[in-house]
Amino acid sequence: MLGEEWTIVSAGGSTGEAYYAKSAQKRLFLKRNSSPFLAVLSAQGIVPKLVWTKRLENGDVITAQEWLDGKELNPEEMQHPMVANLLGKIHHSAELLDLLTRMGKKPMDPSFLFQNLKRLAVESNDVVVPVAIHQGLKFMENHLPILTGVKQVVCHCDLNHNNWLVSNCGQLYLIDWDNAQIGDAALDLGMLLNWYIPEQDWDNWLEMYGIQNHDNLYTRMHWYMIYDLISTYYTNQLSGKFVEATKDLKELYPLVERAKLYSKS
């Protein structure tokens, strides 16, 4: 497709669908069947510039983006105001939300997520549901009502620091949009703040993000944190990763206790 003058190597990753391409004049980042709304993300400066899109005879779509010199953010750099500003821009983008909606994506249903976790608890190998799991599910059930009627946004759903790239020119990008969903911004915010931002800095970080009136945001954030950790626990358990599952349980108990404190404030 590109010609013999190009050298193409795998870019790694879990899907094996991404590649680096290099010729004497150009360098490109190629991906097979990338997210269809990559063009809008590119136009808004959220991902590196989209150069072209080509459809193969077998129906696969190949996208080519600029291959930029730069680096991934490390965990400490996730506290930079640029991260808060870019995520705020994404969550407040009506254009992204409209396009994902027109692509047929439906908003995430918290009730469905909760019922799925309860099913996993029933079908698990645990003779007795661990206390931390029981308390986590109870918290989620009690606070389901505050998750209804919340403004829906485009959520990235994988805000790991490896997906944040800064170019040598200082431009920040958020890549890997394959898991994007429509849902409560608390889903993304809970993930990022819990992993990377010291709790005493949450208020300041959210102000940079663009929120001053938190309302019940922290409770909703913890709801999704608990959901994610319980889901991870059962994934590890079913995969036979019992050491990791035990670690998940140890993390869950203090998380639920902190969630209770925020729900009372």
Short mmCIF file of C-alpha atoms in Angstrom, two decimals:
data_model
loop_
_atom_site.label_atom_id
_atom_site.label_comp_id
_atom_site.label_asym_id
_atom_site.label_seq_id
_atom_site.Cartn_x
_atom_site.Cartn_y
_atom_site.Cartn_z
CA MET A 1 0.00 0.00 0.00
CA LEU A 2 2.79 2.44 0.86
CA GLY A 3 5.53 1.24 -1.48
CA GLU A 4 8.87 -0.48 -1.15
CA GLU A 5 10.63 2.65 0.14
CA TRP A 6 8.77 2.38 3.45
CA THR A 7 9.93 0.43 6.50
CA ILE A 8 7.09 -0.73 8.75
CA VAL A 9 7.51 -2.16 12.26
CA SER A 10 5.02 -3.04 14.98
CA ALA A 11 4.27 -0.34 17.54
CA GLY A 12 3.48 -2.98 20.16
CA GLY A 13 0.31 -2.79 22.23
CA SER A 14 -2.19 -5.47 23.17
CA THR A 15 -4.06 -5.54 19.84
CA GLY A 16 -1.08 -5.71 17.47
CA GLU A 17 -2.90 -3.35 15.13
CA ALA A 18 -0.53 -0.35 15.34
CA TYR A 19 2.64 0.26 13.35
CA TYR A 20 5.40 2.78 12.76
CA ALA A 21 6.16 3.55 9.11
CA LYS A 22 9.27 5.35 7.92
CA SER A 23 10.64 6.46 4.55
CA ALA A 24 13.45 8.81 3.60
CA GLN A 25 11.07 11.78 3.65
CA LYS A 26 8.27 10.93 6.07
CA ARG A 27 7.36 9.15 9.30
CA LEU A 28 3.83 7.97 10.07
CA PHE A 29 1.91 6.16 12.81
CA LEU A 30 -0.43 3.60 11.24
CA LYS A 31 -3.37 1.84 12.83
CA ARG A 32 -5.83 -0.74 11.54
CA ASN A 33 -9.54 -0.09 12.21
CA SER A 34 -8.98 2.82 14.55
CA SER A 35 -11.84 4.75 16.13
CA PRO A 36 -14.05 6.26 13.39
CA PHE A 37 -14.12 9.66 15.08
CA LEU A 38 -10.34 10.03 14.87
CA ALA A 39 -10.80 12.84 12.34
CA VAL A 40 -12.70 15.01 14.85
CA LEU A 41 -10.18 14.26 17.59
CA SER A 42 -7.44 15.31 15.19
CA ALA A 43 -9.24 18.50 14.15
CA GLN A 44 -9.59 19.51 17.82
CA GLY A 45 -5.90 18.85 18.52
CA ILE A 46 -6.65 16.00 20.95
CA VAL A 47 -4.65 13.41 18.98
CA PRO A 48 -1.74 13.87 16.53
CA LYS A 49 -2.75 15.13 13.10
CA LEU A 50 -4.58 12.68 10.82
CA VAL A 51 -2.75 12.54 7.49
CA TRP A 52 -4.91 10.11 5.51
CA THR A 53 -7.41 7.24 5.74
CA LYS A 54 -7.50 4.29 3.30
CA ARG A 55 -9.86 1.33 3.01
CA LEU A 56 -8.36 -2.03 2.02
CA GLU A 57 -9.99 -4.62 -0.23
CA ASN A 58 -10.85 -6.79 2.78
CA GLY A 59 -12.79 -3.90 4.35
CA ASP A 60 -10.17 -2.92 6.93
CA VAL A 61 -9.49 0.80 7.33
CA ILE A 62 -5.95 2.06 7.80
CA THR A 63 -5.35 5.50 9.30
CA ALA A 64 -2.07 7.39 9.18
CA GLN A 65 -1.16 10.05 11.71
CA GLU A 66 1.86 12.24 12.24
CA TRP A 67 4.66 10.44 14.02
CA LEU A 68 5.83 13.00 16.54
CA ASP A 69 9.02 13.19 18.53
CA GLY A 70 8.12 13.29 22.20
CA LYS A 71 7.42 11.04 25.18
CA GLU A 72 4.74 9.52 27.36
CA LEU A 73 3.89 11.27 30.60
CA ASN A 74 5.18 9.64 33.76
CA PRO A 75 2.83 9.30 36.77
CA GLU A 76 4.12 12.47 38.45
CA GLU A 77 3.59 14.54 35.30
CA MET A 78 -0.12 13.66 35.35
CA GLN A 79 -0.49 16.42 37.96
CA HIS A 80 0.38 19.07 35.35
CA PRO A 81 -2.37 21.63 34.60
CA MET A 82 -2.20 20.71 30.89
CA VAL A 83 -3.71 17.30 31.72
CA ALA A 84 -6.63 18.88 33.56
CA ASN A 85 -7.16 21.40 30.76
CA LEU A 86 -7.17 18.80 27.99
CA LEU A 87 -9.52 16.42 29.80
CA GLY A 88 -11.84 19.35 30.53
CA LYS A 89 -11.80 20.26 26.83
CA ILE A 90 -12.74 16.68 25.92
CA HIS A 91 -15.55 16.37 28.44
CA HIS A 92 -17.02 19.74 27.45
CA SER A 93 -16.91 19.04 23.69
CA ALA A 94 -20.44 18.96 22.29
CA GLU A 95 -19.03 18.01 18.87
CA LEU A 96 -17.38 14.82 20.19
CA LEU A 97 -20.55 13.86 22.06
CA ASP A 98 -22.73 14.47 19.02
CA LEU A 99 -20.51 12.40 16.74
CA LEU A 100 -20.25 9.45 19.12
CA THR A 101 -24.04 9.54 19.53
CA ARG A 102 -24.56 9.54 15.75
CA MET A 103 -22.20 6.55 15.52
CA GLY A 104 -24.78 4.64 17.59
CA LYS A 105 -22.99 4.65 20.92
CA LYS A 106 -25.44 4.48 23.83
CA PRO A 107 -24.80 6.05 27.27
CA MET A 108 -23.48 3.69 29.92
CA ASP A 109 -26.21 2.50 32.28
CA PRO A 110 -25.06 2.45 35.95
CA SER A 111 -27.90 0.07 36.87
CA PHE A 112 -26.67 -2.41 34.26
CA LEU A 113 -23.10 -2.13 35.54
CA PHE A 114 -24.27 -2.77 39.09
CA GLN A 115 -26.40 -5.77 38.17
CA ASN A 116 -23.48 -7.24 36.23
CA LEU A 117 -21.27 -7.00 39.32
CA LYS A 118 -23.92 -8.71 41.45
CA ARG A 119 -24.07 -11.51 38.89
CA LEU A 120 -20.29 -11.92 39.03
CA ALA A 121 -20.47 -12.16 42.83
CA VAL A 122 -23.09 -14.91 42.61
CA GLU A 123 -21.21 -16.87 39.92
CA SER A 124 -17.75 -16.49 41.49
CA ASN A 125 -15.72 -19.21 43.18
CA ASP A 126 -16.04 -17.48 46.56
CA VAL A 127 -17.81 -19.71 49.08
CA VAL A 128 -18.74 -16.53 50.94
CA VAL A 129 -18.70 -13.07 49.34
CA PRO A 130 -15.75 -11.17 50.88
CA VAL A 131 -16.75 -8.44 53.33
CA ALA A 132 -15.11 -5.73 51.21
CA ILE A 133 -17.07 -6.84 48.13
CA HIS A 134 -20.31 -6.93 50.12
CA GLN A 135 -19.71 -3.41 51.45
CA GLY A 136 -18.73 -2.12 48.03
CA LEU A 137 -21.87 -3.49 46.40
CA LYS A 138 -23.98 -2.08 49.24
CA PHE A 139 -22.48 1.38 48.73
CA MET A 140 -23.14 1.17 44.98
CA GLU A 141 -26.75 0.08 45.51
CA ASN A 142 -27.44 2.85 48.05
CA HIS A 143 -26.07 5.56 45.77
CA LEU A 144 -27.47 4.44 42.42
CA PRO A 145 -30.13 7.21 42.51
CA ILE A 146 -27.55 10.04 42.35
CA LEU A 147 -26.15 8.60 39.12
CA THR A 148 -29.39 9.16 37.21
CA GLY A 149 -29.97 12.34 35.26
CA VAL A 150 -26.26 13.24 35.24
CA LYS A 151 -24.92 15.16 32.23
CA GLN A 152 -23.40 12.75 29.71
CA VAL A 153 -20.00 13.34 28.12
CA VAL A 154 -17.47 11.47 26.01
CA CYS A 155 -15.34 9.40 28.39
CA HIS A 156 -11.97 8.05 27.29
CA CYS A 157 -12.15 5.18 29.86
CA ASP A 158 -8.41 4.44 29.88
CA LEU A 159 -6.54 7.44 31.26
CA ASN A 160 -3.34 5.54 32.04
CA HIS A 161 -0.32 7.83 31.91
CA ASN A 162 1.00 5.80 28.94
CA ASN A 163 -1.84 7.21 26.80
CA TRP A 164 -0.79 10.83 27.38
CA LEU A 165 1.88 12.01 24.96
CA VAL A 166 3.73 15.33 24.97
CA SER A 167 5.63 16.36 21.84
CA ASN A 168 9.04 18.00 21.88
CA CYS A 169 7.19 21.22 21.03
CA GLY A 170 5.17 20.96 24.26
CA GLN A 171 1.83 19.87 22.73
CA LEU A 172 -0.12 17.36 24.84
CA TYR A 173 -2.21 14.59 23.27
CA LEU A 174 -4.48 11.82 24.57
CA ILE A 175 -4.34 8.71 22.37
CA ASP A 176 -5.93 5.23 22.16
CA TRP A 177 -9.65 5.98 21.91
CA ASP A 178 -10.80 2.43 21.16
CA ASN A 179 -12.63 2.10 24.51
CA ALA A 180 -14.40 5.47 24.46
CA GLN A 181 -17.92 5.55 25.91
CA ILE A 182 -20.68 8.04 26.63
CA GLY A 183 -21.17 8.41 30.34
CA ASP A 184 -20.69 10.37 33.54
CA ALA A 185 -17.46 12.42 33.63
CA ALA A 186 -17.00 10.99 37.14
CA LEU A 187 -15.91 7.73 35.50
CA ASP A 188 -12.81 9.33 33.94
CA LEU A 189 -12.21 11.71 36.82
CA GLY A 190 -12.34 9.00 39.47
CA MET A 191 -9.83 6.89 37.57
CA LEU A 192 -7.36 9.72 37.03
CA LEU A 193 -7.57 11.35 40.45
CA ASN A 194 -7.42 8.06 42.32
CA TRP A 195 -4.32 6.94 40.44
CA TYR A 196 -2.31 10.12 40.07
CA ILE A 197 -3.49 13.11 42.12
CA PRO A 198 -2.94 13.40 45.91
CA GLU A 199 -6.32 13.60 47.61
CA GLN A 200 -5.54 16.98 49.19
CA ASP A 201 -5.04 18.40 45.67
CA TRP A 202 -8.32 17.18 44.17
CA ASP A 203 -10.16 20.48 44.61
CA ASN A 204 -7.39 22.49 42.92
CA TRP A 205 -7.07 19.97 40.09
CA LEU A 206 -10.80 20.06 39.39
CA GLU A 207 -10.71 23.85 39.31
CA MET A 208 -8.09 23.64 36.55
CA TYR A 209 -10.30 21.04 34.85
CA GLY A 210 -13.21 23.50 34.89
CA ILE A 211 -15.39 22.53 37.89
CA GLN A 212 -15.90 24.63 40.99
CA ASN A 213 -19.22 23.32 42.30
CA HIS A 214 -18.53 19.66 43.01
CA ASP A 215 -22.05 18.82 44.21
CA ASN A 216 -22.05 15.02 44.58
CA LEU A 217 -19.16 14.48 42.16
CA TYR A 218 -16.83 12.84 44.68
CA THR A 219 -19.48 10.29 45.64
CA ARG A 220 -20.10 9.47 41.97
CA MET A 221 -16.37 9.20 41.39
CA HIS A 222 -16.06 6.68 44.20
CA TRP A 223 -19.00 4.71 42.83
CA TYR A 224 -17.08 4.15 39.59
CA MET A 225 -13.79 3.53 41.44
CA ILE A 226 -15.49 0.77 43.44
CA TYR A 227 -17.07 -0.65 40.29
CA ASP A 228 -13.69 -0.76 38.54
CA LEU A 229 -11.90 -2.40 41.48
CA ILE A 230 -14.55 -5.07 42.03
CA SER A 231 -14.57 -5.80 38.28
CA THR A 232 -10.79 -6.15 38.35
CA TYR A 233 -11.01 -8.46 41.37
CA TYR A 234 -13.35 -10.87 39.59
CA THR A 235 -11.32 -10.70 36.36
CA ASN A 236 -8.17 -11.64 38.26
CA GLN A 237 -9.97 -14.35 40.21
CA LEU A 238 -11.44 -15.98 37.09
CA SER A 239 -8.01 -15.80 35.41
CA GLY A 240 -6.37 -17.58 38.32
CA LYS A 241 -4.44 -14.48 39.37
CA PHE A 242 -5.18 -14.96 43.05
CA VAL A 243 -2.30 -12.82 44.35
CA GLU A 244 -3.59 -9.87 42.33
CA ALA A 245 -7.17 -10.58 43.45
CA THR A 246 -6.07 -10.52 47.09
CA LYS A 247 -4.38 -7.18 46.49
CA ASP A 248 -7.62 -5.84 44.97
CA LEU A 249 -9.53 -6.79 48.12
CA LYS A 250 -6.98 -5.02 50.32
CA GLU A 251 -7.39 -1.86 48.26
CA LEU A 252 -11.17 -2.09 48.19
CA TYR A 253 -11.84 -1.85 51.91
CA PRO A 254 -10.18 1.60 52.48
CA LEU A 255 -11.71 2.81 49.20
CA VAL A 256 -15.23 1.97 50.42
CA GLU A 257 -14.54 3.63 53.79
CA ARG A 258 -13.36 6.80 52.03
CA ALA A 259 -16.41 6.70 49.77
CA LYS A 260 -18.67 6.63 52.84
CA LEU A 261 -16.97 9.74 54.22
CA TYR A 262 -17.48 11.68 51.00
CA SER A 263 -21.11 10.59 50.71
CA LYS A 264 -21.81 12.13 54.13
CA SER A 265 -20.09 15.46 53.40
#
